[in-house]
Coordinates of C-alpha atoms (C1' of nucleotides) and ligand atoms in Angstrom, one line a residue:
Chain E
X1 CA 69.0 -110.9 -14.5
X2 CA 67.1 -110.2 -11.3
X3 CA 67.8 -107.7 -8.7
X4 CA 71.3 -107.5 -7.4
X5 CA 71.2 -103.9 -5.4
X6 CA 69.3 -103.1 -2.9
X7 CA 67.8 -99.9 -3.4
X8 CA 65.3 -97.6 -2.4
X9 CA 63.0 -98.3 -5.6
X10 CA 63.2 -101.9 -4.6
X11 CA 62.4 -101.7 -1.1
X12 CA 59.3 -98.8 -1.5
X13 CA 58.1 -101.5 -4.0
X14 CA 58.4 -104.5 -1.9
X15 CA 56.7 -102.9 0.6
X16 CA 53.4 -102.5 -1.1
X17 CA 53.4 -106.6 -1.1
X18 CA 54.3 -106.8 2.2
X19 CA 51.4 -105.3 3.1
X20 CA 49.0 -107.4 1.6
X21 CA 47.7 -110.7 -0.1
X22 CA 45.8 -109.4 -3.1
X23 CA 47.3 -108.2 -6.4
X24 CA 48.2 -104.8 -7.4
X25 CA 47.9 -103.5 -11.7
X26 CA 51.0 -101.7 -12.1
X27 CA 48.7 -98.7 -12.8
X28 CA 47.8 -98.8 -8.8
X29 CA 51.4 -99.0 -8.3
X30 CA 52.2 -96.3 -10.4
X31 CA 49.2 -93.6 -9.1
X32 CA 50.9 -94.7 -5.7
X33 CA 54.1 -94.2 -6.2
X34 CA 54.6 -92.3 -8.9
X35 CA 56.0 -89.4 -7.3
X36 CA 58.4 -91.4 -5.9
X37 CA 59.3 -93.5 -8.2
X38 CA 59.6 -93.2 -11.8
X39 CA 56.9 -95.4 -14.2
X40 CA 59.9 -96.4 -15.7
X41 CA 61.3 -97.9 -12.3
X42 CA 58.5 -99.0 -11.1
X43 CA 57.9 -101.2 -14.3
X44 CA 61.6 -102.8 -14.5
X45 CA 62.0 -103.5 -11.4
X46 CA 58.8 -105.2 -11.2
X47 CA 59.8 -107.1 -13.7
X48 CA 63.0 -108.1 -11.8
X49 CA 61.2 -109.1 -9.0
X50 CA 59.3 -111.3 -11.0
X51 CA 62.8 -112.9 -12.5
X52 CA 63.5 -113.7 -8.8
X53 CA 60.6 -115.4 -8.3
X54 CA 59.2 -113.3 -5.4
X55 CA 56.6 -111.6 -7.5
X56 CA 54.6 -113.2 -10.4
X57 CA 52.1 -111.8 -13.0
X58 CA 48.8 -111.9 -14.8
X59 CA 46.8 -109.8 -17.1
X60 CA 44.0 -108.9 -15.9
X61 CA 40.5 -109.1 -18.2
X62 CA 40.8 -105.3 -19.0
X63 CA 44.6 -106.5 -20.6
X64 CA 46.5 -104.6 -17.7
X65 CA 49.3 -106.5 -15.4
X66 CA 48.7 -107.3 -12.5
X67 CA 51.5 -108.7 -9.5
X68 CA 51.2 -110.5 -6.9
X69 CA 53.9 -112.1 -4.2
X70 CA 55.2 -115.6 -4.6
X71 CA 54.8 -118.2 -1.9
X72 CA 57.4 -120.7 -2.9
X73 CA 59.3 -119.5 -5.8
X74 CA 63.0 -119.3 -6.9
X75 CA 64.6 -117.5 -10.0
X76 CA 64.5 -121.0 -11.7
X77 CA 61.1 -122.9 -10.4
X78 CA 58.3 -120.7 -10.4
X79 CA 55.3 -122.9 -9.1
X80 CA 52.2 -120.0 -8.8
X81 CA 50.1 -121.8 -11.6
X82 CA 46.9 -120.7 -9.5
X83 CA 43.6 -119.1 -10.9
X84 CA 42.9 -115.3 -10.1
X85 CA 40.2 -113.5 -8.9
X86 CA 38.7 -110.1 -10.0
X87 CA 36.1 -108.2 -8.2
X88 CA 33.9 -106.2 -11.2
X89 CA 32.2 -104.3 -8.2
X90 CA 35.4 -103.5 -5.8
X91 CA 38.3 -104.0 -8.0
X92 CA 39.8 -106.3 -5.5
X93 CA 42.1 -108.8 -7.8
X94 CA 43.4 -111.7 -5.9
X95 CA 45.2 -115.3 -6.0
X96 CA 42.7 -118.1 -5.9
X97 CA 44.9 -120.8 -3.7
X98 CA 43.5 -123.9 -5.1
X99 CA 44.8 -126.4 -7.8
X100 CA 44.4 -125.5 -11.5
X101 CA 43.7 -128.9 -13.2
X102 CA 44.9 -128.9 -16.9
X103 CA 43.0 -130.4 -20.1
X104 CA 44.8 -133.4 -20.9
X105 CA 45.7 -132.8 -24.7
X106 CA 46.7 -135.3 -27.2
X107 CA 50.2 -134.4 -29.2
X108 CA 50.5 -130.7 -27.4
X109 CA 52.9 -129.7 -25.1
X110 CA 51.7 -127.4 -22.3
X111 CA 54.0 -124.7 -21.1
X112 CA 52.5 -121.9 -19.1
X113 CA 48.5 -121.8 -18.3
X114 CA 46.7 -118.8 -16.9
X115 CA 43.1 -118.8 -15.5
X116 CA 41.4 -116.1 -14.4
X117 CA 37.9 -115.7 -13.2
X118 CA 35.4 -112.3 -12.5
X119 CA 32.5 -112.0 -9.9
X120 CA 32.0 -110.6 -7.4
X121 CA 34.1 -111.2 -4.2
X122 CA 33.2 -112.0 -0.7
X123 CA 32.3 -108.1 0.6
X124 CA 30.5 -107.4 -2.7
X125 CA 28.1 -110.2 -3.2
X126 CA 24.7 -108.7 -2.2
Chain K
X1 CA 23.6 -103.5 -30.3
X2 CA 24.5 -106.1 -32.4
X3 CA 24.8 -106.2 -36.5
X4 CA 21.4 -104.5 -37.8
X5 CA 22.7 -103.7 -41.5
X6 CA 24.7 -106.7 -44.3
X7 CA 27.4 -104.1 -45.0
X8 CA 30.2 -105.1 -47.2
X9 CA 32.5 -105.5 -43.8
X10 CA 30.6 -107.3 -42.5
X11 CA 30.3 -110.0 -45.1
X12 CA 34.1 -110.0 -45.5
X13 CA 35.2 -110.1 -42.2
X14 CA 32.5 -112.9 -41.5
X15 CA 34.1 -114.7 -44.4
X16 CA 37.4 -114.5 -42.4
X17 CA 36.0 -116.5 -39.9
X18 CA 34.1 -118.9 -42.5
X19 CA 37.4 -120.9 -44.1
X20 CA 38.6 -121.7 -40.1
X21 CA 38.5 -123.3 -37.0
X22 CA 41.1 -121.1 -35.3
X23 CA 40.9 -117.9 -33.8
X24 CA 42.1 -114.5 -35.3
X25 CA 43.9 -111.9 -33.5
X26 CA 42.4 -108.1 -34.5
X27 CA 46.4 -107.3 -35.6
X28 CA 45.9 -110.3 -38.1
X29 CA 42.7 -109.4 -39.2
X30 CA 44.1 -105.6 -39.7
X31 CA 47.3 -106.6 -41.3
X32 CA 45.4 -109.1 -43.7
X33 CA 42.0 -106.6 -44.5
X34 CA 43.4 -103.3 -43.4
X35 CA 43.5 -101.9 -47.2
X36 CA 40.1 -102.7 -47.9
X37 CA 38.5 -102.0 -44.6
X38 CA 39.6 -99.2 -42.0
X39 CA 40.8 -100.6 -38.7
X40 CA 38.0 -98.7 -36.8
X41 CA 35.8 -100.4 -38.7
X42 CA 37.0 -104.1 -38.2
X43 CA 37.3 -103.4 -34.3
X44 CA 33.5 -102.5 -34.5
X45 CA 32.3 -104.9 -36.7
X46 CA 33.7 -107.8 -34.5
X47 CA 32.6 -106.3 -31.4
X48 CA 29.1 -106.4 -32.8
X49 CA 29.5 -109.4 -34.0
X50 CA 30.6 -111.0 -30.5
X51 CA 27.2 -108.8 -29.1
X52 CA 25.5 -111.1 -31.9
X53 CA 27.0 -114.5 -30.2
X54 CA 28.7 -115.2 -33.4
X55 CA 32.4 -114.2 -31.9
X56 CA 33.4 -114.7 -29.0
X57 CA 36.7 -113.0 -27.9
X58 CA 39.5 -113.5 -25.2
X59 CA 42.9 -112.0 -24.9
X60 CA 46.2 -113.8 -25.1
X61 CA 49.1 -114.0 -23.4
X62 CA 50.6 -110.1 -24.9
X63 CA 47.0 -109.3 -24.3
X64 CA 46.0 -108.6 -27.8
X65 CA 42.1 -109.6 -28.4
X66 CA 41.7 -112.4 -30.5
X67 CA 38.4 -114.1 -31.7
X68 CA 37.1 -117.2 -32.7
X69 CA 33.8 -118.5 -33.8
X70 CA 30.7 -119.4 -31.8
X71 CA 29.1 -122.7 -31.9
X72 CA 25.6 -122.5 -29.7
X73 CA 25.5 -119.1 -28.6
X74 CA 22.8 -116.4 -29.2
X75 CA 22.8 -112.5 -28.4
X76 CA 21.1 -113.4 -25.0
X77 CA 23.3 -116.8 -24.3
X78 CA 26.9 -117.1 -24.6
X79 CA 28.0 -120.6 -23.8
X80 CA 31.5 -120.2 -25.1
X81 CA 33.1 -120.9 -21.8
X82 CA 35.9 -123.1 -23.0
X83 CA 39.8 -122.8 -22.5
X84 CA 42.3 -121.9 -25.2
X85 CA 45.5 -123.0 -26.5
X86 CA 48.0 -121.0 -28.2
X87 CA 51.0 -122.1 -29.8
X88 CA 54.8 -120.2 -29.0
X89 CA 56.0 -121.8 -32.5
X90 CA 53.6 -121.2 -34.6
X91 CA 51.5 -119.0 -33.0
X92 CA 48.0 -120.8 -33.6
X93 CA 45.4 -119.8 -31.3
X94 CA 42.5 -122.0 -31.0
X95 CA 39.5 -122.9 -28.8
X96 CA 40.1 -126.3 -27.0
X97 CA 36.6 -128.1 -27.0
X98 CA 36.8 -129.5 -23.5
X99 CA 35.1 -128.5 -20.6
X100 CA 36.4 -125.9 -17.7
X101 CA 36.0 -127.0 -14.3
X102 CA 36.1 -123.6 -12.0
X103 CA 36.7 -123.9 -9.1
X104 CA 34.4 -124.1 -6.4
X105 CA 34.2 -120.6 -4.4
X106 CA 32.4 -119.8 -1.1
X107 CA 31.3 -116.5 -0.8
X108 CA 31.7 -115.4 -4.3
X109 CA 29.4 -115.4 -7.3
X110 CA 31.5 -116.0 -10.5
X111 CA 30.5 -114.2 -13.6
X112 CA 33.2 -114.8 -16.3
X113 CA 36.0 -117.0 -16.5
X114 CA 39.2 -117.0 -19.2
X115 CA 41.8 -120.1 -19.0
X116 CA 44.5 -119.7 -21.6
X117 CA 47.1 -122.2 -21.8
X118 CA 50.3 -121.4 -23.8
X119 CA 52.7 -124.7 -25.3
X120 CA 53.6 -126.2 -28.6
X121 CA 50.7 -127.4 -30.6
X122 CA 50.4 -130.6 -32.7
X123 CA 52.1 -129.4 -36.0
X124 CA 54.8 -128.2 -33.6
X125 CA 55.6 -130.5 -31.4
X126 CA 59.1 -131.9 -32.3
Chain W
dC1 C1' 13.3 -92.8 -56.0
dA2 C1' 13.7 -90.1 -51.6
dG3 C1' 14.1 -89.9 -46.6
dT4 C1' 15.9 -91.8 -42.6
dT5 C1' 19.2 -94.1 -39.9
dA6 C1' 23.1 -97.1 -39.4
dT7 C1' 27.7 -97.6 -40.9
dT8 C1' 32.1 -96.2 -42.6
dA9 C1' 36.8 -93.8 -43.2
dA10 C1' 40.0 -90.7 -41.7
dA11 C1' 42.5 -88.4 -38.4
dA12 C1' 43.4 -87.4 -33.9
dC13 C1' 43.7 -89.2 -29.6
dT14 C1' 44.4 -92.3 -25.3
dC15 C1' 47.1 -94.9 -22.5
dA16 C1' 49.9 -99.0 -20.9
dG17 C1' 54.2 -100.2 -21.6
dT18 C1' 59.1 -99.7 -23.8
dT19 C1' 63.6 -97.6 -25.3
dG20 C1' 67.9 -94.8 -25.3
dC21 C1' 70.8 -92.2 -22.9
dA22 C1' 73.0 -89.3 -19.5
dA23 C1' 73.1 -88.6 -14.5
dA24 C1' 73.0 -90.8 -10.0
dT25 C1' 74.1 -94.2 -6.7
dA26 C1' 75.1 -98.9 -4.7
dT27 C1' 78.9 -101.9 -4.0
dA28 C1' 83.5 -103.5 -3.9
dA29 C1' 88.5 -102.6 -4.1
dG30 C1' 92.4 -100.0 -2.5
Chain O
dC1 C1' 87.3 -92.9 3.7
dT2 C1' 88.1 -92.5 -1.4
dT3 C1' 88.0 -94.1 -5.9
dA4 C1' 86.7 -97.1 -9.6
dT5 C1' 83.1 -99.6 -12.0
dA6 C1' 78.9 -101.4 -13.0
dT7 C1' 74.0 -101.2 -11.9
dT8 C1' 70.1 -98.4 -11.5
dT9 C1' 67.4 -94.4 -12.1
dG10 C1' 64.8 -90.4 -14.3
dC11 C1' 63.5 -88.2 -18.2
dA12 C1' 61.8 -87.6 -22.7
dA13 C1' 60.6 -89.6 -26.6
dC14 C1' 58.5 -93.4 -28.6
dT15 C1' 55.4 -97.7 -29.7
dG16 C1' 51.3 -99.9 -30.7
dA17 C1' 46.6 -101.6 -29.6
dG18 C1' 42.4 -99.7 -29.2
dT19 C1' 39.0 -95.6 -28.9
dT20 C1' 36.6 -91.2 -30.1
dT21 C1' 34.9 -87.6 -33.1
dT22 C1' 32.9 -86.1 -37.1
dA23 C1' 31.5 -85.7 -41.7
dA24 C1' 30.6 -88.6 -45.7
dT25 C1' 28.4 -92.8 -47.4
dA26 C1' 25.6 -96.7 -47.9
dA27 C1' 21.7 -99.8 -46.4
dC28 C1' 17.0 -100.2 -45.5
dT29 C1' 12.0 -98.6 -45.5
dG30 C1' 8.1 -97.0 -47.8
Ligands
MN201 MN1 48.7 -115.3 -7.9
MN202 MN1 36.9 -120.2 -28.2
ZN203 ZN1 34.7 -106.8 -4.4
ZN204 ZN1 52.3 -124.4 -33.6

DNA sequence: CAGTTATTAAAACTCAGTTGCAAATATAAG
DNA sequence: CTTATATTTGCAACTGAGTTTTAATAACTG
C-alpha cells in the first residue's frame, strides 16, 4: 500500500531526490529533515515510495539503508537490479548504471540480487 | 590484531565453522553458544578471526553479519571476493564458488566489493 | 611457580529502525 | 463550505544487533 495522499511529508521528501542522482542513508535524510519531519515519517513513507516503485533501496557496507530514485519502475515491476557505489573517502553512495550479470546456478532459483562495490569515486581518487 | 592466545572460545567457536560449508550468522552463533560463551566475546573472537584470514564476513539482506570460512587467504591477503547466496526458505547462507566480474569503472579505484543474491536454494526449490 | 599481558564476562550503552496510539489532516460526499 | 471517514503524522516507548568499559580471569613466558 503505496502512497495515496499527497502530503507535505511526501513532497519535502521527494524533493531531496529531485535534486540529485546519488543515494541518500535515511540517517542523511533524517539529520536533514528531522525538524521537519518526524524519523518516524520520514522512515514509512520512504518505504512507500519504494512500494511505488519511484524510490528503491540498498544497504550500504556499514548495514544502513540507503535510497535512491527509480528510472523505470512501477508498484509491480521494479527493474533497478544495478550495482552501487560507495565513496570510503567522500561518502558519496551512488547507482552504478551498468548490467549486473548473474551466476548461472544449477537447481536455485534467483529472486533479488544486490551488488555493491567501495573505492574511491571520481573526485577522490588521488 | 589477530588471534595471539588458544583460548577456550576460540577453539569452540572455530569448531563451529569446522563441521560446515555454510556460513553462520553472529545471532546463530549467539543463540547456539551464548550460554557457554558471552556475546561480546563471540563478536570479538570472529572479528579476529576474519583479521586472521580464517573468516571472512559479509552482511545479508536484514543486514545481520554473517561469516563463512576462508579458503586461501592470509592476515595480509584476503582473496574471498566471491558472491553469496542465501536461501528465503530455509535460510541457508552460503558462499557461491564462482567468480565476480565487477564492472569496469573509469575514474574510480574499487576497493571492496559484496554481491548477495537472495532465492530458493537446492533443498528448496519445489 | 610467578609475573606479565591478552582475553573474558557482565552490565550498561549506542543507534538504526519499529510499534502503538491518539491527534491531525487530506480527500470525498453532501 | 461543512461534515464524515480514512489516511497520515508525531510522540514516546520499545527492539535488537553490535559496542564500550572495567574488573576478574586465564594464557603464555621465563
Ligand atoms: Mn540504484
Ligand atoms: Mn564466502
Ligand atoms: Zn568520493
Ligand atoms: Zn533453502
Amino acid at each position: 500500500m503505496g502512497i495515496i495522499r499527497k502530503t507535505e511529508s511526501v513532497e519535502i521528501l521527494l524533493n531531496e531526490f529531485h535534486d540529485t542522482e546519488t543515494a541518500l542513508s535515511t540517517i542523511e535524510l533524517i539529520k536533514r529533515l528531522g525538524k521537519r519531519i518526524n524519523k518516524t515519517t520520514i522512515y514509512r513513507v520512504l518505504s512507500k515510495l519504494e512500494e511505488d516503485g519511484i524510490l528503491h533501496s540498498f544497504l550500504g557496507f556499514d548495514g544502513v539503508k540507503w535510497f535512491a530514485r527509480c528510472k523505470a519502475c512501477t508498484r509491480s515491476q521494479h527493474s533497478d537490479v544495478h550495482p552501487h557505489f560507495q565513496c570510503i573517502s567522500c561518502g558519496k553512495t551512488e547507482c552504478l548504471e551498468v548490467k549486473v550479470n548473474i551466476p548461472k546456478l544449477t537447481n536455485r532459483e534467483v529472486l533479488i540480487s544486490q551488488f555493491i562495490i567501495k573505492g574511491k569515486c571520481n573526485l577522490c581518487v588521488a
